Every structure is written in C-alpha cells, then in structure tokens.
Amino acid sequence: MTLELFFLQLISNQVLMGGVAGWFSAQFCKTLLYAILNHKLDISRFWGDGGMPSAHSSTVSCVAVSAGIVYGVSSFQFAICVIIAMITMRDAMGVRLETGKQAKLLNEMVRLFSKDNPGLPEERLKEFVGHTPAQVLIGCLTGCVVAFLLNLLYIK
C-alpha cells in the first residue's frame, strides 16, 4: 500500500474524520469563547481540557452520530459508539469535574500555606479538567451538528 493510498483511505473514513472534526470544532469554539469572555487570546485553550463546549462530548457524539449515518442505528458499530459516548460524557461531568474542584482547592491551600513554608512546591495543579452538565450538553450538540454537516461532504 502506498502512502498516498493510505492517506486517501484514512480521510475517506467518515467516522474517524467525524471524531477529528468534532474535537477540532469544539476546541476552536472553546478558544474563541474564552477570548471573547476574557478579552485576550490564549492559544493554549485550544489544546486545553475543560471549558465550554466539552471537546470530549463533541468528539464522541460526532463519532456516534457518524457511525449511525454510515452503518445505521441498528448496527453494532453505532451501539458501541453510543455506549462509549455515554461513558465518556458521564465521566467528564463526574470524576473529571470533581478532580478539577479538588485541584482548585489544593492550589488555594498551597498558596495560603506557602506564605509560612517557602519550601512548598510552586507548581499548580491543573484546574480545567472536567465539565459542567451544560458544557457536556453543548459539546454533544456541537458533535451532532458537525456529524450531519460532515455527512454532506461524504454523500456519494
């Protein structure tokens, strides 16, 4: 198989490209929204976790909807994608959100205690790791819209 054929087959995979497009769309929106709300462009938000909309939710919902379009909603491919999407979105609102809350609290504690103990580590824990239900919902909707728009490009 030539490299050209490999890449042609890769980009013809609508489900895979759906996941990439879902992630990219959410990360772009997240970066843009952050810039509007904070009046500054922070490119690191494009690669960062947490925030509105959830790129995790956008990615997995776009993959699931794309699988439903390509293979049908009665297919095992669609079923697997939906279950993985549900687990991923639940995890983003649960464990990952709580991890972010704990990181914020620990960072504040280190800041308060470091005044009296200069030997404490200065590295801050990452606080943007999880998502609120609204961020997950908007991410899911973003992924669904992207899947349907992407399907227009793949219509044969």
Rosetta silent file (secondary structure, phi, psi, omega in degrees, C-alpha in Angstrom):
SEQUENCE: MTLELFFLQLISNQVLMGGVAGWFSAQFCKTLLYAILNHKLDISRFWGDGGMPSAHSSTVSCVAVSAGIVYGVSSFQFAICVIIAMITMRDAMGVRLETGKQAKLLNEMVRLFSKDNPGLPEERLKEFVGHTPAQVLIGCLTGCVVAFLLNLLYIK
SCORE:     score description
SCORE:     0.000 S_00000001
   1 L     0.000  130.691  179.547    0.000    0.000    0.000 S_00000001
   2 L   -80.357  161.225  178.293    1.387    3.362   -0.960 S_00000001
   3 H   -62.512  -38.206  179.057    1.435    6.314    1.398 S_00000001
   4 H   -62.598  -44.163  178.958   -0.936    8.155   -0.922 S_00000001
   5 H   -65.733  -40.061  178.017   -3.453    5.297   -0.805 S_00000001
   6 H   -57.429  -50.250 -178.927   -3.116    5.081    2.966 S_00000001
   7 H   -68.165  -33.642  176.785   -3.998    8.769    3.436 S_00000001
   8 H   -63.783  -44.184  177.781   -6.799    8.545    0.879 S_00000001
   9 H   -66.421  -37.455 -179.910   -8.339    5.659    2.812 S_00000001
  10 H   -62.549  -49.344 -177.759   -7.798    7.496    6.099 S_00000001
  11 H   -75.942  -13.531  175.649   -9.632   10.651    5.038 S_00000001
  12 L   -84.888   -4.814  177.655  -12.400    8.604    3.430 S_00000001
  13 L   -81.315   97.374 -174.591  -13.221    7.132    6.856 S_00000001
  14 H   -61.850  -36.156 -178.955  -16.222    9.285    7.714 S_00000001
  15 H   -68.397  -46.272  178.173  -16.448    8.078   11.324 S_00000001
  16 H   -63.004  -46.894  179.544  -12.799    8.822   12.056 S_00000001
  17 H   -65.062  -29.999  174.811  -12.932   12.203   10.324 S_00000001
  18 H   -62.124  -45.286  178.343  -16.123   12.916   12.263 S_00000001
  19 H   -61.422  -43.573  179.152  -14.269   12.447   15.537 S_00000001
  20 H   -64.300  -45.275 -179.497  -11.441   14.712   14.409 S_00000001
  21 H   -66.699  -37.477  177.297  -13.856   17.363   13.136 S_00000001
  22 H   -62.893  -45.379  178.808  -15.948   17.158   16.318 S_00000001
  23 H   -64.160  -48.583 -177.283  -12.881   17.665   18.504 S_00000001
  24 H   -60.417  -44.319 -178.943  -11.487   20.468   16.342 S_00000001
  25 H   -61.232  -45.648 -179.735  -14.820   22.325   16.226 S_00000001
  26 H   -65.633  -43.304 -179.823  -15.276   22.218   19.995 S_00000001
  27 H   -65.178  -38.033  177.209  -11.687   23.273   20.701 S_00000001
  28 H   -63.578  -47.378  178.846  -11.988   26.163   18.218 S_00000001
  29 H   -62.263  -40.070  179.748  -15.259   27.316   19.821 S_00000001
  30 H   -62.064  -44.338  179.994  -13.745   26.952   23.290 S_00000001
  31 H   -65.638  -43.287  179.824  -10.740   29.097   22.357 S_00000001
  32 H   -64.938  -45.703  179.538  -12.928   31.722   20.695 S_00000001
  33 H   -62.516  -42.308  177.829  -15.371   31.868   23.609 S_00000001
  34 H   -60.738  -43.045  179.985  -12.511   32.170   26.112 S_00000001
  35 H   -63.872  -40.426  179.648  -11.043   35.050   24.068 S_00000001
  36 H   -67.075  -46.196 -176.883  -14.387   36.865   23.953 S_00000001
  37 H   -71.468  -32.452 -176.115  -15.117   36.453   27.665 S_00000001
  38 H  -104.787    0.548  178.454  -11.573   37.268   28.869 S_00000001
  39 L    56.860   32.213  174.820  -10.685   39.869   26.225 S_00000001
  40 L  -156.892  145.401  179.208   -7.472   38.035   25.367 S_00000001
  41 L   -90.455  121.830  177.748   -6.484   35.238   23.036 S_00000001
  42 L  -120.738   97.511 -176.220   -4.947   32.259   24.832 S_00000001
  43 L   -60.910  -26.394  179.894   -3.926   29.681   22.220 S_00000001
  44 H   -62.744  -21.151  176.327   -3.234   27.122   24.957 S_00000001
  45 H   -65.225  -24.580  178.958   -7.027   26.855   25.412 S_00000001
  46 H   -64.433  -34.071 -179.387   -7.118   25.153   22.007 S_00000001
  47 H   -98.771   -8.812 -173.096   -5.204   22.186   23.438 S_00000001
  48 L   -80.059  159.483  176.602   -6.537   22.502   26.990 S_00000001
  49 L   -90.333  169.248  177.463   -9.121   20.430   28.800 S_00000001
  50 L    71.848  169.888  176.888  -12.267   21.727   30.448 S_00000001
  51 L    95.968  179.410 -175.569  -14.367   24.684   29.419 S_00000001
  52 L  -107.051  130.316   -9.769  -17.252   25.343   27.059 S_00000001
  53 L   -83.923  167.390  178.294  -18.049   23.334   24.997 S_00000001
  54 L   -71.600  116.476  177.540  -16.763   19.924   26.030 S_00000001
  55 H   -71.064  -30.085  175.988  -14.471   18.601   23.295 S_00000001
  56 H   -60.290  -48.791 -178.356  -14.750   15.125   24.812 S_00000001
  57 H   -66.369  -40.612  179.488  -18.516   15.214   24.354 S_00000001
  58 H   -63.074  -43.244 -178.855  -18.281   16.752   20.906 S_00000001
  59 H   -63.023  -53.356 -174.749  -15.798   14.119   19.748 S_00000001
  60 H   -71.519  -32.706  177.705  -17.659   11.048   20.977 S_00000001
  61 H   -71.859  -35.344  176.956  -21.095   12.285   19.955 S_00000001
  62 H   -66.054  -40.455  176.337  -19.802   13.127   16.474 S_00000001
  63 H   -63.165  -43.915 -178.837  -18.296    9.636   16.189 S_00000001
  64 H   -64.933  -46.224 -179.906  -21.562    8.048   17.361 S_00000001
  65 H   -65.929  -40.383  177.642  -23.761   10.049   15.006 S_00000001
  66 H   -61.616  -40.929  177.451  -21.340    9.448   12.126 S_00000001
  67 H   -64.120  -38.225  177.147  -21.430    5.711   12.852 S_00000001
  68 H   -64.263  -39.303  178.900  -25.216    5.862   12.858 S_00000001
  69 H   -68.182  -46.224 -174.754  -25.223    7.629    9.488 S_00000001
  70 H   -74.702  -46.431 -172.219  -22.664    5.296    7.891 S_00000001
  71 H  -104.822  -12.086 -177.624  -23.648    1.919    9.382 S_00000001
  72 L    95.449  151.087 -176.220  -27.233    2.533   10.524 S_00000001
  73 L   -75.836   -8.243  176.432  -28.625    2.935   14.004 S_00000001
  74 L   -95.752    2.879 -176.969  -29.260   -0.815   14.320 S_00000001
  75 L   -81.106  155.927  175.947  -25.564   -1.644   13.757 S_00000001
  76 H   -68.662  -30.204  178.163  -23.169   -2.866   16.407 S_00000001
  77 H   -61.211  -45.143  178.119  -20.779   -0.046   15.404 S_00000001
  78 H   -64.212  -43.286 -178.896  -23.390    2.557   16.345 S_00000001
  79 H   -59.983  -46.732 -179.928  -24.217    0.706   19.576 S_00000001
  80 H   -61.926  -44.618 -179.004  -20.579    0.593   20.672 S_00000001
  81 H   -63.327  -39.584  179.351  -20.059    4.285   19.851 S_00000001
  82 H   -65.541  -44.115  179.623  -23.173    5.328   21.788 S_00000001
  83 H   -63.084  -45.000  178.363  -22.134    3.362   24.890 S_00000001
  84 H   -63.668  -38.629  177.371  -18.613    4.811   24.780 S_00000001
  85 H   -62.638  -43.571  179.585  -20.069    8.306   24.282 S_00000001
  86 H   -62.550  -44.316  179.334  -22.333    7.883   27.308 S_00000001
  87 H   -63.105  -45.234 -178.206  -19.450    6.692   29.490 S_00000001
  88 H   -62.901  -45.600 -178.202  -17.170    9.499   28.302 S_00000001
  89 H   -68.859  -37.847  177.138  -19.737   12.246   28.858 S_00000001
  90 H   -64.837  -41.303  178.947  -20.714   10.903   32.286 S_00000001
  91 H   -64.602  -38.599  179.791  -17.055   10.732   33.273 S_00000001
  92 H   -62.479  -35.343 -179.743  -16.463   14.314   32.112 S_00000001
  93 H   -85.818  -19.247 -174.690  -19.258   15.527   34.425 S_00000001
  94 L  -101.030  -94.136 -174.055  -18.368   13.247   37.309 S_00000001
  95 H   -57.371  -46.936 -176.422  -14.849   12.190   38.163 S_00000001
  96 H   -67.408  -37.373  177.912  -13.089   14.756   35.966 S_00000001
  97 H   -65.547  -43.540  178.849  -15.217   17.656   37.245 S_00000001
  98 H   -64.569  -36.322  176.912  -14.544   16.658   40.855 S_00000001
  99 H   -60.339  -41.608  178.010  -10.818   16.375   40.083 S_00000001
 100 H   -64.555  -40.874  177.852  -10.850   19.980   38.868 S_00000001
 101 H   -63.792  -42.041  178.724  -12.642   21.145   42.019 S_00000001
 102 H   -65.344  -40.450  178.823  -10.105   19.334   44.190 S_00000001
 103 H   -61.848  -40.756  179.488   -7.196   20.822   42.230 S_00000001
 104 H   -62.759  -44.396  179.038   -8.597   24.313   42.757 S_00000001
 105 H   -64.720  -44.846  179.330   -8.921   23.734   46.494 S_00000001
 106 H   -64.083  -39.902  177.416   -5.435   22.222   46.773 S_00000001
 107 H   -60.964  -40.823  179.025   -3.911   25.110   44.801 S_00000001
 108 H   -67.178  -39.847  178.555   -5.537   27.580   47.199 S_00000001
 109 H   -63.690  -44.105  178.775   -4.279   25.628   50.214 S_00000001
 110 H   -62.136  -40.646  179.533   -0.716   25.560   48.845 S_00000001
 111 H   -62.210  -43.829 -179.592   -0.939   29.301   48.169 S_00000001
 112 H   -67.879  -43.094 -177.559   -2.076   30.003   51.735 S_00000001
 113 H   -76.991  -21.657 -177.330    0.454   27.677   53.386 S_00000001
 114 L   -70.820  -17.609  176.842    3.378   28.740   51.204 S_00000001
 115 L   -63.160  -39.452 -179.165    3.468   32.118   52.968 S_00000001
 116 L   -94.278  -16.558 -177.463    4.698   30.370   56.123 S_00000001
 117 L  -130.195   85.159 -176.218    6.501   27.492   54.377 S_00000001
 118 L   -64.485   -9.481 -178.523    8.588   28.722   51.449 S_00000001
 119 L   -84.381   -4.007 -179.384    9.738   25.145   50.688 S_00000001
 120 L   -69.045  150.417 -178.781    6.341   24.029   49.334 S_00000001
 121 L   -63.501  144.172 -179.069    6.155   23.258   45.611 S_00000001
 122 L   -93.841  -12.572 -178.498    5.191   26.193   43.419 S_00000001
 123 L   -68.032  129.253  179.535    3.716   24.095   40.620 S_00000001
 124 L   -90.802  145.467  175.002   -0.045   24.482   40.392 S_00000001
 125 L   -76.806  150.203 -179.804   -2.369   21.589   39.671 S_00000001
 126 L   -72.662  122.290 -176.650   -4.456   21.766   36.507 S_00000001
 127 L   -94.432  -27.606  179.268   -7.944   23.027   37.402 S_00000001
 128 L   -87.557   86.207  178.421   -9.615   22.836   33.972 S_00000001
 129 L  -128.151  -24.368 -177.159  -10.143   19.091   33.645 S_00000001
 130 L  -117.457 -173.415 -176.146  -13.865   18.395   33.879 S_00000001
 131 L  -137.939  148.272  171.693  -17.131   19.763   32.584 S_00000001
 132 L   -78.773  162.921  176.930  -20.448   21.002   33.891 S_00000001
 133 H   -56.250  -37.388  179.378  -23.621   19.379   32.530 S_00000001
 134 H   -64.962  -41.015  178.939  -24.200   22.450   30.315 S_00000001
 135 H   -64.560  -37.837  178.132  -20.699   22.184   28.816 S_00000001
 136 H   -68.920  -42.808  179.321  -21.284   18.488   28.097 S_00000001
 137 H   -62.249  -47.036 -179.903  -24.698   19.166   26.557 S_00000001
 138 H   -65.801  -37.055  175.428  -23.372   21.919   24.280 S_00000001
 139 H   -62.527  -43.156  179.004  -20.413   19.693   23.351 S_00000001
 140 H   -62.469  -45.733  179.099  -22.787   16.855   22.488 S_00000001
 141 H   -63.712  -39.529  176.879  -24.941   19.137   20.348 S_00000001
 142 H   -58.446  -47.248  179.680  -21.817   20.508   18.639 S_00000001
 143 H   -61.611  -40.536  179.314  -20.734   16.968   17.760 S_00000001
 144 H   -64.383  -45.183  179.100  -24.158   16.065   16.392 S_00000001
 145 H   -62.107  -45.036 -179.985  -24.286   19.164   14.181 S_00000001
 146 H   -61.449  -40.268  179.646  -20.735   18.572   12.920 S_00000001
 147 H   -61.379  -43.998 -179.770  -21.586   14.937   12.075 S_00000001
 148 H   -68.999  -38.347  177.695  -24.569   15.967    9.970 S_00000001
 149 H   -67.285  -41.601  179.427  -22.609   18.752    8.233 S_00000001
 150 H   -63.826  -35.045  178.929  -19.673   16.428    7.585 S_00000001
 151 H   -59.382  -32.239  177.892  -22.062   13.886    6.097 S_00000001
 152 H   -62.008  -31.036  177.719  -22.906   16.413    3.398 S_00000001
 153 H   -75.258  -25.921 -175.387  -19.259   16.248    2.281 S_00000001
 154 H   -97.125   -1.410  179.918  -19.310   12.455    2.138 S_00000001
 155 L   -62.565  128.482 -175.400  -22.526   11.999    0.202 S_00000001
 156 L   -97.480    0.000    0.000  -21.683    9.897   -2.832 S_00000001
